[in-house]
């Protein structure tokens, strides 16, 4: 007979460190005494992982066919990655039975799967990532992805999207948390690495997700409209955020006939390059939105007035903690200064720099 507990009952048994994370919400069913299934082979044919089992992965595997994961399934990993190459994952959980990808040392889910008692606890970077590389219609709903980010080829991610052949996916009501962040690999170290190919929100569906206790939570294309239903804090513990809390946007030379809305107000958007908006594109920067620029060479160029900046929005320095919080994660060790970024310009017949009370610390 399988044993199911509510998480509040388990807290005294697991210690205060696990409970403080508040990952499982109080109404979730937490399965204990699971059957341990060691996964050592690639997924070459249609496969279903079933409720009641914990699937343990210690070496990289690839998914080359359809892998269906039932609600409530737990997957534990050590050092490994799951590469979805030519196949797809259909992981559809429920609010009561979430699907969990976590560390082999995480005893909160399915108990002590590695059989070492309390000798190990989960840590950021215990496993690598879920890598979507040549897959369509992969679906994650009510899925938790915890303690990933082990270095892989210079990148630290929980989820990594590779190229235009992998951008047809759904992530909905997922939690991505406790991902290892490496400052030395800043540009490629973020919990969800959407890459420059993630442009169309009707194809790359990313809604109602929570990202917290990561470094950089998210990187998407500059022309991607991120749904405001996504959260950048722990819903069960709102003070738990990300150390470099922001929506990091990747400059792209595309954007033909695209309208993009930057309308998330919980965290700032961050650009670290000069972005010249395509002449046929439109960028709408909404009220109370903050856009930060990371480098002295970063900035924004409007073509024929196609960047619409709301009077209540701010363009400012990455070091500006007053607007959008401590996005660079250094506390009070840095302060904004004029010249931190290049500026906001408009090109019509001639180019001109745009100024205003909501454009701060630009060089021009």
Tab-separated table of C-alpha atoms in Angstrom:
chain	number	residue	atom	x	y	z
A	1	UNK	CA	0.000	0.000	0.000
A	2	UNK	CA	1.404	3.369	-1.003
A	3	UNK	CA	1.717	6.078	1.613
A	4	UNK	CA	0.520	9.611	0.861
A	5	UNK	CA	1.003	12.557	3.191
A	6	UNK	CA	0.081	16.186	3.040
A	7	UNK	CA	3.296	18.216	3.136
A	8	UNK	CA	2.398	19.936	6.402
A	9	UNK	CA	2.480	16.561	8.143
A	10	UNK	CA	5.963	15.830	6.790
A	11	UNK	CA	7.622	19.046	7.883
A	12	UNK	CA	8.657	17.960	11.382
A	13	UNK	CA	10.229	14.826	9.896
A	14	UNK	CA	12.250	16.528	7.190
A	15	UNK	CA	13.784	19.358	9.175
A	16	UNK	CA	13.415	23.068	9.016
A	17	UNK	CA	15.668	23.608	5.986
A	18	UNK	CA	13.361	21.688	3.668
A	19	UNK	CA	10.213	23.265	5.076
A	20	UNK	CA	11.542	26.791	4.710
A	21	UNK	CA	11.724	26.308	0.936
A	22	UNK	CA	7.927	25.901	0.887
A	23	UNK	CA	8.053	24.207	-2.515
A	24	UNK	CA	5.173	21.767	-2.040
A	25	UNK	CA	2.027	23.746	-1.357
A	26	UNK	CA	-0.196	22.577	1.502
A	27	UNK	CA	-2.816	20.965	-0.760
A	28	UNK	CA	-0.375	18.736	-2.655
A	29	UNK	CA	-0.267	14.981	-2.251
A	30	UNK	CA	3.301	13.929	-1.437
A	31	UNK	CA	3.879	10.270	-2.234
A	32	UNK	CA	6.225	8.224	-0.037
A	33	UNK	CA	7.515	4.626	-0.285
A	34	UNK	CA	7.759	4.722	-4.070
A	35	UNK	CA	9.096	1.916	-6.201
A	36	UNK	CA	12.573	2.863	-7.431
A	37	UNK	CA	13.084	2.507	-11.184
A	38	UNK	CA	16.626	3.095	-12.444
A	39	UNK	CA	16.576	4.615	-15.938
A	40	UNK	CA	19.732	3.689	-17.853
A	41	UNK	CA	18.581	3.532	-21.483
A	42	UNK	CA	17.429	6.159	-23.964
A	43	UNK	CA	13.718	6.433	-24.714
A	44	UNK	CA	13.545	4.854	-28.189
A	45	UNK	CA	9.878	3.813	-28.254
A	46	UNK	CA	6.632	5.193	-26.783
A	47	UNK	CA	7.018	4.989	-23.008
A	48	UNK	CA	4.901	5.868	-19.971
A	49	UNK	CA	6.289	6.596	-16.522
A	50	UNK	CA	3.592	5.695	-14.010
A	51	UNK	CA	2.386	7.054	-10.692
A	52	UNK	CA	3.808	5.244	-7.676
A	53	UNK	CA	7.334	5.040	-9.066
A	54	UNK	CA	10.359	7.266	-8.611
A	55	UNK	CA	12.542	7.274	-11.721
A	56	UNK	CA	16.249	7.663	-10.931
A	57	UNK	CA	18.641	8.935	-13.615
A	58	UNK	CA	22.397	8.969	-12.994
A	59	UNK	CA	23.671	9.267	-16.571
A	60	UNK	CA	22.527	11.431	-19.462
A	61	UNK	CA	19.596	10.020	-21.400
A	62	UNK	CA	17.933	11.126	-24.627
A	63	UNK	CA	14.235	11.055	-25.433
A	64	UNK	CA	13.826	10.004	-29.083
A	65	UNK	CA	10.164	9.027	-28.978
A	66	UNK	CA	7.119	10.019	-26.916
A	67	UNK	CA	7.630	9.899	-23.149
A	68	UNK	CA	4.372	10.311	-21.215
A	69	UNK	CA	4.690	11.100	-17.503
A	70	UNK	CA	1.642	10.562	-15.303
A	71	UNK	CA	0.521	13.035	-12.619
A	72	UNK	CA	2.384	12.612	-9.338
A	73	UNK	CA	5.468	10.952	-10.829
A	74	UNK	CA	8.819	11.872	-9.274
A	75	UNK	CA	12.049	11.907	-11.283
A	76	UNK	CA	15.335	12.179	-9.380
A	77	UNK	CA	18.653	12.920	-11.035
A	78	UNK	CA	22.320	12.900	-10.106
A	79	UNK	CA	24.696	14.816	-12.407
A	80	UNK	CA	22.625	13.856	-15.450
A	81	UNK	CA	20.581	15.627	-18.110
A	82	UNK	CA	17.483	14.697	-20.083
A	83	UNK	CA	17.968	15.547	-23.761
A	84	UNK	CA	14.790	15.609	-25.831
A	85	UNK	CA	16.104	14.885	-29.331
A	86	UNK	CA	13.531	14.041	-31.983
A	87	UNK	CA	10.989	12.849	-29.415
A	88	UNK	CA	8.798	14.707	-26.954
A	89	UNK	CA	7.860	14.720	-23.295
A	90	UNK	CA	4.206	14.928	-22.301
A	91	UNK	CA	4.340	15.697	-18.580
A	92	UNK	CA	0.877	16.820	-17.508
A	93	UNK	CA	0.327	16.898	-13.764
A	94	UNK	CA	-2.425	18.437	-11.646
A	95	UNK	CA	-2.499	20.927	-8.781
A	96	UNK	CA	-2.790	18.049	-6.296
A	97	UNK	CA	-0.394	15.691	-8.089
A	98	UNK	CA	2.452	17.702	-9.520
A	99	UNK	CA	5.213	16.018	-11.497
A	100	UNK	CA	8.617	16.631	-9.914
A	101	UNK	CA	12.138	16.643	-11.377
A	102	UNK	CA	14.586	17.037	-8.525
A	103	UNK	CA	17.867	15.993	-6.945
A	104	UNK	CA	18.605	12.412	-5.909
A	105	UNK	CA	19.209	13.870	-2.451
A	106	UNK	CA	15.718	15.376	-2.130
A	107	UNK	CA	13.973	13.115	0.404
A	108	UNK	CA	10.792	15.208	0.474
A	109	UNK	CA	9.510	13.356	-2.579
A	110	UNK	CA	9.275	9.549	-2.524
A	111	UNK	CA	11.504	9.379	0.539
A	112	UNK	CA	15.156	8.351	0.749
A	113	UNK	CA	15.633	7.089	-2.806
A	114	UNK	CA	19.433	6.939	-2.588
A	115	UNK	CA	19.341	4.998	0.682
A	116	UNK	CA	21.748	7.187	2.632
A	117	UNK	CA	19.406	8.413	5.334
A	118	UNK	CA	20.103	12.049	6.123
A	119	UNK	CA	23.697	11.982	4.859
A	120	UNK	CA	22.869	14.047	1.776
A	121	UNK	CA	20.533	16.950	1.174
A	122	UNK	CA	19.592	18.518	-2.172
A	123	UNK	CA	21.792	21.313	-3.500
A	124	UNK	CA	21.771	23.613	-6.486
A	125	UNK	CA	23.534	21.997	-9.437
A	126	UNK	CA	22.944	18.402	-8.343
A	127	UNK	CA	21.944	17.617	-11.926
A	128	UNK	CA	22.263	19.277	-15.308
A	129	UNK	CA	19.160	20.258	-17.265
A	130	UNK	CA	16.206	19.363	-19.439
A	131	UNK	CA	17.456	20.098	-22.940
A	132	UNK	CA	14.964	20.571	-25.776
A	133	UNK	CA	16.929	19.965	-28.961
A	134	UNK	CA	14.847	19.111	-32.023
A	135	UNK	CA	11.420	18.513	-30.478
A	136	UNK	CA	7.911	19.827	-31.093
A	137	UNK	CA	4.902	20.013	-28.780
A	138	UNK	CA	6.777	18.993	-25.643
A	139	UNK	CA	4.404	19.823	-22.779
A	140	UNK	CA	5.029	20.519	-19.097
A	141	UNK	CA	2.003	21.359	-16.956
A	142	UNK	CA	2.053	21.422	-13.159
A	143	UNK	CA	5.695	20.351	-13.184
A	144	UNK	CA	8.419	21.259	-10.684
A	145	UNK	CA	12.067	21.460	-11.767
A	146	UNK	CA	14.354	21.796	-8.746
A	147	UNK	CA	18.123	21.813	-8.040
A	148	UNK	CA	19.352	21.735	-11.650
A	149	UNK	CA	22.090	23.833	-13.266
A	150	UNK	CA	25.215	21.675	-13.096
A	151	UNK	CA	27.687	23.095	-15.612
A	152	UNK	CA	27.247	21.738	-19.115
A	153	UNK	CA	29.520	23.154	-21.782
A	154	UNK	CA	29.778	26.456	-19.953
A	155	UNK	CA	26.043	26.865	-19.340
A	156	UNK	CA	24.014	26.434	-16.166
A	157	UNK	CA	20.302	26.002	-16.812
A	158	UNK	CA	17.324	24.045	-15.560
A	159	UNK	CA	15.694	24.139	-19.005
A	160	UNK	CA	17.500	24.978	-22.230
A	161	UNK	CA	15.854	25.496	-25.614
A	162	UNK	CA	18.075	24.838	-28.628
A	163	UNK	CA	17.257	26.563	-31.885
A	164	UNK	CA	14.146	27.100	-34.003
A	165	UNK	CA	13.305	23.390	-34.224
A	166	UNK	CA	12.547	23.261	-30.501
A	167	UNK	CA	10.411	26.326	-29.846
A	168	UNK	CA	6.983	24.668	-30.123
A	169	UNK	CA	6.347	23.837	-26.457
A	170	UNK	CA	4.106	24.470	-23.460
A	171	UNK	CA	5.199	25.310	-19.921
A	172	UNK	CA	2.172	26.089	-17.769
A	173	UNK	CA	1.827	26.238	-13.973
A	174	UNK	CA	5.404	25.042	-13.547
A	175	UNK	CA	7.864	25.922	-10.791
A	176	UNK	CA	11.532	26.319	-11.697
A	177	UNK	CA	13.635	26.882	-8.608
A	178	UNK	CA	16.971	26.369	-6.841
A	179	UNK	CA	18.987	26.429	-10.077
A	180	UNK	CA	22.751	26.876	-9.798
A	181	UNK	CA	23.930	30.277	-11.021
A	182	UNK	CA	27.499	30.850	-12.181
A	183	UNK	CA	28.586	34.463	-12.440
A	184	UNK	CA	31.521	33.464	-14.665
A	185	UNK	CA	29.128	32.213	-17.354
A	186	UNK	CA	26.729	35.128	-16.943
A	187	UNK	CA	25.282	35.273	-20.456
A	188	UNK	CA	24.451	31.555	-20.579
A	189	UNK	CA	23.596	30.998	-16.918
A	190	UNK	CA	19.870	31.306	-16.276
A	191	UNK	CA	17.162	28.973	-15.065
A	192	UNK	CA	15.092	28.988	-18.275
A	193	UNK	CA	17.219	29.645	-21.364
A	194	UNK	CA	14.778	30.454	-24.141
A	195	UNK	CA	17.383	31.596	-26.701
A	196	UNK	CA	16.853	33.997	-29.576
A	197	UNK	CA	14.472	31.598	-31.357
A	198	UNK	CA	11.765	31.983	-28.706
A	199	UNK	CA	9.809	34.770	-30.418
A	200	UNK	CA	6.140	33.803	-30.809
A	201	UNK	CA	4.077	33.407	-27.624
A	202	UNK	CA	1.431	31.406	-29.513
A	203	UNK	CA	4.086	28.793	-30.368
A	204	UNK	CA	6.342	28.989	-27.305
A	205	UNK	CA	3.674	28.916	-24.597
A	206	UNK	CA	5.008	30.025	-21.212
A	207	UNK	CA	2.229	30.886	-18.756
A	208	UNK	CA	1.405	30.839	-15.026
A	209	UNK	CA	4.896	29.708	-14.048
A	210	UNK	CA	6.862	30.613	-10.918
A	211	UNK	CA	10.633	31.119	-10.991
A	212	UNK	CA	12.455	31.676	-7.693
A	213	UNK	CA	15.678	31.022	-5.795
A	214	UNK	CA	17.608	31.110	-9.051
A	215	UNK	CA	20.221	33.570	-10.293
A	216	UNK	CA	18.898	34.902	-13.587
A	217	UNK	CA	15.426	33.403	-13.946
A	218	UNK	CA	14.673	33.724	-17.654
A	219	UNK	CA	16.101	34.664	-21.048
A	220	UNK	CA	13.873	35.177	-24.104
A	221	UNK	CA	14.030	36.883	-27.482
A	222	UNK	CA	13.656	40.659	-27.466
A	223	UNK	CA	10.548	40.270	-29.661
A	224	UNK	CA	8.834	37.738	-27.362
A	225	UNK	CA	5.791	38.969	-25.428
A	226	UNK	CA	6.039	37.293	-22.034
A	227	UNK	CA	2.672	36.602	-20.452
A	228	UNK	CA	2.217	38.632	-17.228
A	229	UNK	CA	0.767	35.577	-15.463
A	230	UNK	CA	4.328	34.386	-14.770
A	231	UNK	CA	5.740	35.086	-11.298
A	232	UNK	CA	9.271	35.767	-10.171
A	233	UNK	CA	8.864	34.756	-6.533
A	234	UNK	CA	7.803	31.709	-4.543
A	235	UNK	CA	3.981	31.808	-4.369
A	236	UNK	CA	4.111	30.106	-0.958
A	237	UNK	CA	6.839	32.421	0.342
A	238	UNK	CA	6.797	35.715	-1.618
A	239	UNK	CA	10.045	36.973	-0.087
A	240	UNK	CA	11.929	34.191	-1.862
A	241	UNK	CA	12.919	35.672	-5.227
A	242	UNK	CA	15.884	35.387	-7.619
A	243	UNK	CA	19.262	37.007	-6.949
A	244	UNK	CA	19.315	38.686	-10.398
A	245	UNK	CA	15.571	39.095	-10.669
A	246	UNK	CA	14.598	40.210	-14.142
A	247	UNK	CA	13.420	39.265	-17.618
A	248	UNK	CA	16.601	39.035	-19.656
A	249	UNK	CA	15.990	39.737	-23.322
A	250	UNK	CA	18.262	38.602	-26.125
A	251	UNK	CA	18.906	41.019	-28.979
A	252	UNK	CA	17.778	39.666	-32.351
A	253	UNK	CA	18.149	40.890	-35.912
A	254	UNK	CA	14.653	39.567	-36.692
A	255	UNK	CA	11.354	41.181	-35.794
A	256	UNK	CA	9.813	41.639	-39.223
A	257	UNK	CA	6.228	42.871	-38.821
A	258	UNK	CA	6.143	41.907	-35.122
A	259	UNK	CA	4.376	43.725	-32.288
A	260	UNK	CA	5.822	43.020	-28.851
A	261	UNK	CA	4.481	44.177	-25.495
A	262	UNK	CA	6.831	44.651	-22.579
A	263	UNK	CA	4.169	44.808	-19.885
A	264	UNK	CA	5.472	42.819	-16.909
A	265	UNK	CA	5.847	45.034	-13.857
A	266	UNK	CA	7.012	42.619	-11.147
A	267	UNK	CA	10.621	42.619	-12.365
A	268	UNK	CA	12.535	44.743	-14.886
A	269	UNK	CA	13.462	43.822	-18.427
A	270	UNK	CA	17.231	43.689	-18.958
A	271	UNK	CA	19.075	44.417	-22.218
A	272	UNK	CA	22.853	44.061	-22.419
A	273	UNK	CA	23.258	45.088	-26.073
A	274	UNK	CA	22.295	47.902	-28.414
A	275	UNK	CA	18.870	47.037	-29.806
A	276	UNK	CA	17.851	48.606	-33.090
A	277	UNK	CA	14.184	47.781	-33.541
A	278	UNK	CA	13.258	46.461	-36.980
A	279	UNK	CA	11.524	49.207	-39.023
A	280	UNK	CA	8.377	47.072	-39.434
A	281	UNK	CA	8.216	46.050	-35.759
A	282	UNK	CA	6.472	47.788	-32.859
A	283	UNK	CA	7.632	47.730	-29.243
A	284	UNK	CA	5.130	48.834	-26.597
A	285	UNK	CA	6.639	49.552	-23.172
A	286	UNK	CA	3.760	49.693	-20.713
A	287	UNK	CA	2.990	51.727	-17.625
A	288	UNK	CA	5.168	51.041	-14.564
A	289	UNK	CA	7.512	48.845	-16.599
A	290	UNK	CA	11.245	49.197	-15.926
A	291	UNK	CA	13.826	48.459	-18.622
A	292	UNK	CA	17.453	48.274	-17.484
A	293	UNK	CA	20.567	48.405	-19.629
A	294	UNK	CA	23.588	46.449	-18.489
A	295	UNK	CA	26.536	47.892	-20.430
A	296	UNK	CA	27.738	51.323	-21.583
A	297	UNK	CA	27.188	50.165	-25.186
A	298	UNK	CA	23.617	48.985	-24.559
A	299	UNK	CA	20.650	51.064	-25.609
A	300	UNK	CA	17.479	51.270	-27.646
A	301	UNK	CA	16.828	52.679	-31.109
A	302	UNK	CA	13.342	53.476	-32.361
A	303	UNK	CA	12.727	53.623	-36.103
A	304	UNK	CA	10.138	56.184	-37.184
A	305	UNK	CA	8.669	56.219	-33.688
A	306	UNK	CA	7.970	52.485	-33.455
A	307	UNK	CA	8.993	52.239	-29.781
A	308	UNK	CA	6.105	53.479	-27.657
A	309	UNK	CA	7.374	54.392	-24.203
A	310	UNK	CA	4.652	54.975	-21.622
A	311	UNK	CA	5.201	58.104	-19.544
A	312	UNK	CA	5.049	55.965	-16.391
A	313	UNK	CA	7.741	53.535	-17.611
A	314	UNK	CA	11.473	53.898	-16.880
A	315	UNK	CA	14.609	53.306	-18.932
A	316	UNK	CA	17.562	53.149	-16.576
A	317	UNK	CA	20.851	51.621	-15.503
A	318	UNK	CA	21.294	47.990	-14.476
A	319	UNK	CA	22.746	49.354	-11.235
A	320	UNK	CA	19.634	51.377	-10.385
A	321	UNK	CA	18.137	49.683	-7.311
A	322	UNK	CA	15.485	52.377	-6.835
A	323	UNK	CA	13.635	51.320	-9.969
A	324	UNK	CA	13.036	47.579	-10.253
A	325	UNK	CA	15.096	46.499	-7.256
A	326	UNK	CA	18.613	45.091	-6.920
A	327	UNK	CA	18.731	43.437	-10.338
A	328	UNK	CA	22.505	42.996	-10.412
A	329	UNK	CA	22.387	41.242	-7.049
A	330	UNK	CA	25.215	43.122	-5.359
A	331	UNK	CA	23.312	44.859	-2.600
A	332	UNK	CA	24.665	48.378	-2.133
A	333	UNK	CA	28.093	47.675	-3.646
A	334	UNK	CA	27.315	49.594	-6.834
A	335	UNK	CA	25.430	52.768	-7.664
A	336	UNK	CA	24.058	54.072	-10.967
A	337	UNK	CA	25.861	56.852	-12.816
A	338	UNK	CA	25.451	58.827	-16.012
A	339	UNK	CA	27.030	56.834	-18.831
A	340	UNK	CA	25.995	53.410	-17.543
A	341	UNK	CA	24.199	52.887	-20.873
A	342	UNK	CA	24.202	54.641	-24.228
A	343	UNK	CA	20.675	56.007	-24.477
A	344	UNK	CA	17.338	55.964	-26.293
A	345	UNK	CA	17.328	57.293	-29.841
A	346	UNK	CA	14.858	57.719	-32.661
A	347	UNK	CA	15.790	57.503	-36.323
A	348	UNK	CA	13.566	59.246	-38.853
A	349	UNK	CA	15.351	61.248	-41.517
A	350	UNK	CA	17.983	61.996	-38.896
A	351	UNK	CA	18.834	60.335	-35.592
A	352	UNK	CA	18.152	62.126	-32.337
A	353	UNK	CA	18.506	61.216	-28.692
A	354	UNK	CA	15.319	61.184	-26.660
A	355	UNK	CA	15.339	62.617	-23.146
A	356	UNK	CA	12.834	62.776	-20.333
A	357	UNK	CA	12.369	62.424	-16.574
A	358	UNK	CA	11.859	58.671	-16.997
A	359	UNK	CA	15.122	58.126	-18.937
A	360	UNK	CA	17.881	57.849	-16.354
A	361	UNK	CA	21.696	57.510	-16.300
A	362	UNK	CA	22.137	57.403	-20.091
A	363	UNK	CA	25.268	58.776	-21.737
A	364	UNK	CA	23.220	60.624	-24.369
